[in-house]
Short mmCIF file of C-alpha atoms in Angstrom, two decimals:
data_model
loop_
_atom_site.label_atom_id
_atom_site.label_comp_id
_atom_site.label_asym_id
_atom_site.label_seq_id
_atom_site.Cartn_x
_atom_site.Cartn_y
_atom_site.Cartn_z
CA MET A 1 42.54 42.99 89.48
CA PHE A 2 43.05 45.38 92.56
CA PHE A 3 43.35 48.60 90.85
CA ARG A 4 41.00 50.68 88.83
CA TRP A 5 42.96 52.38 86.07
CA ASP A 6 40.20 54.97 85.55
CA TRP A 7 40.63 56.00 89.28
CA LEU A 8 44.43 55.67 89.51
CA ARG A 9 45.56 57.20 86.16
CA PRO A 10 44.23 60.74 86.77
CA GLN A 11 45.93 60.74 90.33
CA LEU A 12 49.45 59.86 88.68
CA THR A 13 50.92 63.54 88.57
CA ALA A 14 54.47 61.99 88.14
CA PRO A 15 55.50 58.59 86.76
CA ILE A 16 56.64 57.11 90.23
CA VAL A 17 55.83 53.55 91.12
CA PRO A 18 56.29 52.14 94.71
CA THR A 19 59.34 50.04 95.14
CA LEU A 20 60.30 50.56 91.43
CA GLY A 21 60.76 54.39 91.60
CA PRO A 22 60.36 56.44 88.29
CA VAL A 23 59.43 54.74 85.16
CA HIS A 24 59.02 56.00 81.56
CA PRO A 25 55.59 57.53 80.89
CA ASP A 26 54.97 55.06 78.06
CA ALA A 27 55.48 52.17 80.40
CA LEU A 28 53.19 53.66 83.06
CA SER A 29 50.32 51.20 83.42
CA VAL A 30 47.84 49.49 85.87
CA ASP A 31 49.88 46.35 85.25
CA LEU A 32 52.95 47.97 86.93
CA PHE A 33 50.86 48.59 90.07
CA GLU A 34 49.39 45.08 89.95
CA ASP A 35 52.92 43.61 89.51
CA ILE A 36 54.27 45.40 92.80
CA LEU A 37 51.46 43.72 94.70
CA ARG A 38 52.21 40.34 93.31
CA ALA A 39 55.79 40.76 94.05
CA ALA A 40 54.91 41.55 97.77
CA ASP A 41 53.52 37.97 97.94
CA THR A 42 56.58 36.37 96.72
CA GLY A 43 59.50 38.78 97.79
CA ALA A 44 60.97 38.27 94.50
CA PHE A 45 62.37 41.01 92.02
CA LEU A 46 60.27 41.95 89.16
CA PRO A 47 62.06 41.24 85.84
CA TYR A 48 62.34 44.79 84.95
CA ASP A 49 63.29 46.06 88.46
CA LYS A 50 66.53 48.17 88.24
CA ASP A 51 67.60 46.83 91.60
CA ARG A 52 68.05 43.36 90.20
CA ARG A 53 71.53 44.21 89.17
CA TRP A 54 72.76 44.17 92.81
CA GLY A 55 71.62 40.57 93.27
CA GLY A 56 70.39 39.15 96.63
CA GLU A 57 66.80 39.80 97.65
CA LYS A 58 64.37 42.55 97.22
CA ASP A 59 64.27 44.48 100.61
CA GLU A 60 61.35 46.65 99.82
CA THR A 61 57.85 45.41 99.42
CA ALA A 62 54.45 46.84 99.17
CA LEU A 63 52.04 46.46 102.03
CA ARG A 64 49.06 45.16 99.99
CA SER A 65 46.68 44.62 102.73
CA ASP A 66 47.10 48.37 103.81
CA VAL A 67 46.51 49.91 100.37
CA VAL A 68 43.77 52.62 100.23
CA HIS A 69 42.24 52.81 96.74
CA GLN A 70 39.48 55.26 96.09
CA PRO A 71 38.26 57.50 93.20
CA GLU A 72 39.95 60.61 94.72
CA ARG A 73 43.06 59.25 96.29
CA THR A 74 45.31 56.06 96.42
CA LEU A 75 47.83 55.43 99.30
CA ILE A 76 50.31 52.64 98.85
CA PRO A 77 52.68 51.81 101.70
CA ALA A 78 55.87 50.03 101.33
CA LEU A 79 58.16 48.59 104.01
CA THR A 80 61.85 48.29 103.90
CA ARG A 81 63.83 46.46 106.60
CA ARG A 82 67.15 48.23 105.85
CA GLY A 83 68.67 49.70 108.94
CA ARG A 84 65.88 49.80 111.61
CA GLY A 85 63.03 49.80 109.04
CA THR A 86 61.05 52.30 107.22
CA VAL A 87 57.43 52.56 106.17
CA LYS A 88 56.83 54.88 103.16
CA VAL A 89 53.48 55.72 101.99
CA PHE A 90 53.08 56.83 98.33
CA ALA A 91 50.22 59.47 98.40
CA TYR A 92 48.52 59.85 94.90
CA GLY A 93 45.91 62.42 94.52
CA HIS A 94 45.38 66.12 93.77
CA HIS A 95 43.97 67.39 97.05
CA ASP A 96 46.46 68.48 99.83
CA SER A 97 44.51 66.29 102.36
CA VAL A 98 46.05 63.29 100.83
CA ALA A 99 49.27 64.02 102.36
CA ASN A 100 47.92 64.21 105.91
CA GLU A 101 46.08 61.04 105.48
CA ALA A 102 49.21 59.37 104.23
CA ALA A 103 51.08 60.58 107.25
CA GLU A 104 48.50 59.10 109.55
CA LEU A 105 48.77 55.81 107.84
CA ALA A 106 52.61 55.77 107.70
CA ALA A 107 52.76 56.55 111.52
CA LYS A 108 50.32 53.66 112.28
CA LEU A 109 52.09 51.01 110.01
CA ALA A 110 55.54 52.06 111.40
CA ALA A 111 54.27 51.25 114.85
CA GLN A 112 52.42 47.94 113.60
CA TYR A 113 55.62 46.77 111.81
CA ASP A 114 58.10 47.86 114.38
CA ALA A 115 59.81 50.23 111.90
CA VAL A 116 61.68 53.35 113.15
CA ASN A 117 60.81 55.62 110.39
CA ALA A 118 57.64 56.62 108.84
CA LYS A 119 57.60 58.76 105.61
CA VAL A 120 55.25 60.04 102.96
CA VAL A 121 56.20 60.32 99.44
CA ARG A 122 54.21 62.78 97.29
CA PRO A 123 54.50 62.72 93.57
CA LEU A 124 54.02 66.14 92.12
CA GLY A 125 53.41 67.42 88.63
CA PRO A 126 56.04 69.04 86.41
CA ASP A 127 54.26 72.37 86.52
CA THR A 128 54.59 72.42 90.41
CA GLY A 129 55.59 75.91 91.55
CA SER A 130 58.64 76.10 93.73
CA PRO A 131 59.29 72.47 93.99
CA ARG A 132 61.24 70.55 96.67
CA GLY A 133 62.71 67.27 96.89
CA THR A 134 63.82 65.36 93.82
CA ARG A 135 63.25 66.08 90.04
CA ILE A 136 62.53 63.24 87.66
CA GLN A 137 64.19 63.96 84.43
CA LEU A 138 64.16 62.13 80.96
CA LYS A 139 67.02 61.90 78.61
CA ARG A 140 66.04 60.57 75.18
CA PHE A 141 68.68 59.07 73.08
CA THR A 142 66.72 59.30 70.05
CA ASP A 143 66.65 63.24 69.99
CA ARG A 144 70.24 63.80 68.99
CA THR A 145 73.67 62.28 68.86
CA CYS A 146 75.73 62.18 72.04
CA PRO A 147 79.28 62.56 70.97
CA ASN A 148 82.09 61.28 73.17
CA PRO A 149 83.57 64.50 75.03
CA ASP A 150 87.14 65.27 75.07
CA GLY A 151 88.66 64.95 78.55
CA PRO A 152 90.24 62.70 80.98
CA VAL A 153 87.57 60.09 81.24
CA ARG A 154 87.90 56.30 80.93
CA PRO A 155 86.73 53.23 82.54
CA VAL A 156 88.22 52.74 86.11
CA THR A 157 89.93 49.47 84.67
CA GLY A 158 91.31 51.41 81.71
CA TRP A 159 93.52 53.82 83.99
CA PRO A 160 97.00 52.69 84.95
CA ALA A 161 96.99 50.57 88.12
CA ALA A 162 98.46 53.34 90.16
CA VAL A 163 95.64 55.56 89.16
CA GLN A 164 93.04 52.72 89.79
CA GLU A 165 94.28 52.44 93.29
CA THR A 166 93.12 55.93 94.11
CA PHE A 167 89.52 55.02 93.44
CA ALA A 168 89.08 53.69 96.89
CA PRO A 169 89.90 56.77 98.92
CA PHE A 170 87.82 58.84 96.39
CA ALA A 171 85.01 56.41 96.97
CA GLU A 172 85.27 56.64 100.76
CA ALA A 173 85.48 60.62 100.52
CA MET A 174 82.05 60.52 98.52
CA ALA A 175 80.44 57.72 100.53
CA ALA A 176 77.34 60.19 101.13
CA ASP A 177 76.78 60.06 97.38
CA GLY A 178 76.85 56.18 97.13
CA LEU A 179 80.31 55.79 95.90
CA ALA A 180 81.41 53.53 98.79
CA PHE A 181 78.44 51.22 98.20
CA LEU A 182 79.44 51.35 94.33
CA HIS A 183 83.01 50.56 95.27
CA ALA A 184 81.88 47.45 97.17
CA GLN A 185 79.78 46.24 94.23
CA MET A 186 82.62 46.72 91.90
CA GLN A 187 84.88 44.73 94.22
CA ALA A 188 82.39 42.06 94.37
CA GLY A 189 81.92 42.05 90.50
CA ARG A 190 78.32 42.62 90.73
CA CYS A 191 78.13 45.68 88.34
CA GLY A 192 78.82 47.01 84.94
CA PRO A 193 81.80 49.41 84.17
CA VAL A 194 82.35 52.73 86.05
CA LEU A 195 83.60 55.55 84.18
CA ALA A 196 86.11 57.89 86.10
CA ALA A 197 87.86 61.22 85.55
CA ALA A 198 91.52 61.59 86.70
CA VAL A 199 93.61 64.60 87.29
CA GLU A 200 97.32 64.44 88.01
CA ASN A 201 96.93 60.52 88.26
CA ARG A 202 94.19 60.71 90.86
CA ILE A 203 90.59 59.79 90.43
CA VAL A 204 88.63 62.95 91.14
CA GLY A 205 85.17 61.89 89.77
CA ALA A 206 83.15 59.02 88.65
CA ILE A 207 79.83 57.86 87.25
CA GLY A 208 78.45 54.41 87.16
CA PRO A 209 77.78 51.53 86.92
CA MET A 210 77.07 51.60 83.16
CA ASP A 211 74.20 49.12 82.40
CA VAL A 212 71.54 48.99 79.78
CA ARG A 213 68.59 46.66 80.50
CA PRO A 214 64.91 46.46 79.10
CA ASP A 215 62.15 48.25 80.98
CA ALA A 216 58.53 46.80 81.58
CA ILE A 217 57.75 47.29 77.90
CA GLY A 218 60.84 45.95 76.58
CA ARG A 219 62.60 49.20 75.67
CA PRO A 220 66.38 49.52 76.48
CA GLN A 221 66.93 51.81 79.37
CA LEU A 222 70.35 53.05 80.56
CA LEU A 223 69.98 52.41 84.32
CA PRO A 224 70.66 55.29 86.75
CA GLN A 225 74.12 55.71 87.92
CA TYR A 226 76.00 57.01 91.03
CA PHE A 227 77.68 60.29 90.20
CA ALA A 228 80.08 62.41 92.15
CA VAL A 229 83.03 64.86 91.75
CA LEU A 230 85.33 65.92 94.68
CA PRO A 231 84.49 69.27 95.96
CA ASP A 232 88.01 70.59 95.45
CA VAL A 233 87.91 70.04 91.70
CA ARG A 234 84.35 71.27 90.90
CA GLY A 235 83.75 74.27 88.59
CA GLN A 236 86.20 72.83 86.07
CA GLY A 237 83.62 71.14 83.85
CA LEU A 238 84.56 67.61 84.98
CA GLY A 239 81.05 66.69 86.09
CA ARG A 240 79.79 67.57 82.61
CA ILE A 241 82.44 65.73 80.80
CA LEU A 242 81.72 62.66 82.91
CA TRP A 243 77.96 62.87 82.34
CA ARG A 244 78.35 63.31 78.59
CA ALA A 245 80.67 60.30 78.35
CA ALA A 246 78.00 58.32 80.15
CA MET A 247 75.43 59.40 77.80
CA HIS A 248 77.71 58.62 74.68
CA TRP A 249 78.24 55.04 76.31
CA GLY A 250 74.49 54.44 76.61
CA GLN A 251 73.67 55.64 73.18
CA THR A 252 76.34 53.66 71.47
CA ARG A 253 75.04 50.55 73.40
CA GLY A 254 71.55 51.07 72.10
CA ALA A 255 69.72 52.67 75.14
CA ALA A 256 66.59 54.55 74.07
CA TYR A 257 66.42 56.73 77.24
CA GLN A 258 67.49 57.21 80.80
CA LEU A 259 65.66 58.45 83.83
CA LEU A 260 67.36 60.41 86.46
CA GLN A 261 66.54 61.81 89.86
CA THR A 262 68.21 64.84 91.11
CA GLU A 263 67.93 67.16 94.09
CA VAL A 264 66.11 70.28 93.17
CA GLY A 265 68.63 73.06 92.93
CA GLY A 266 71.61 70.86 93.30
CA PRO A 267 74.71 70.59 91.13
CA SER A 268 73.45 67.53 89.11
CA ASP A 269 69.97 69.28 88.75
CA ARG A 270 71.46 72.19 87.28
CA LEU A 271 73.70 70.27 85.06
CA CYS A 272 70.82 68.07 83.68
CA GLN A 273 68.62 71.08 83.14
CA SER A 274 71.42 72.86 81.20
CA GLU A 275 71.60 69.61 79.01
CA GLY A 276 68.06 70.04 78.02
CA LEU A 277 66.54 67.15 79.84
CA ALA A 278 62.73 66.94 80.08
CA THR A 279 61.21 67.41 83.57
CA LEU A 280 58.52 64.75 84.20
CA GLY A 281 57.65 65.77 87.72
CA PHE A 282 58.86 65.73 91.28
CA SER A 283 58.91 63.62 94.35
CA HIS A 284 58.71 65.11 97.69
CA THR A 285 59.44 62.90 100.84
CA THR A 286 58.50 64.09 104.24
CA ARG A 287 58.51 62.42 107.75
CA ALA A 288 55.26 61.45 109.13
#
């Protein structure tokens, strides 16, 4: 075993695992960290990796030989070959100096692996003052019933053909929020249903794909979705209706929870906070 749990566990201020992202606190274990190192040797997806739904091969791997694991800090670098390549060093530890050490390591490894980008990912606890970056939020489906909201929301395939045809321009307009990628996956038949809101026979918002899969301890998890509403129709409550429709979908299909990452202070962040989701911590990414 590479990691010592008595060293690592006190350093985990937020439940983030390299190459996997946020995990449920109950699933957080030394085995997860051992698994990402084993996966680095094979290049295969882990059985509970949320990115398996897209098919293909895992394009982000931990750099096992470059891990720093000590009683006060743990630095775990990961390499992705997307684009021109990125090295991200996940910096675990309570002292501010851990971020500087991670930045030095990221820059060194980016040069070594011919990657253009070098970044540091710093998990931060839920009590962090003036947080930046992304908030990790937990929606528990066991807390209360998620009723189906009234509103113009249904699966994309449930709308008339003329309305369905408006999804492509909507997705292109919201490409920065991942909707163009989602549309490509839909066309290839690689993902579950997508819920869409339409106004005057035009799709103006969407959330998806909808998919429930077991996590590392076998608990059913509603996987993260892409979520966007056109700017010209915001402020009418469509985002909240879409989100509640997605939560209803997940609960009625047996999901126990969902983890979400939202930009601190952004519209989705404010929405989730107003819906009573629990903050598990934050993730702050900086360039090295």
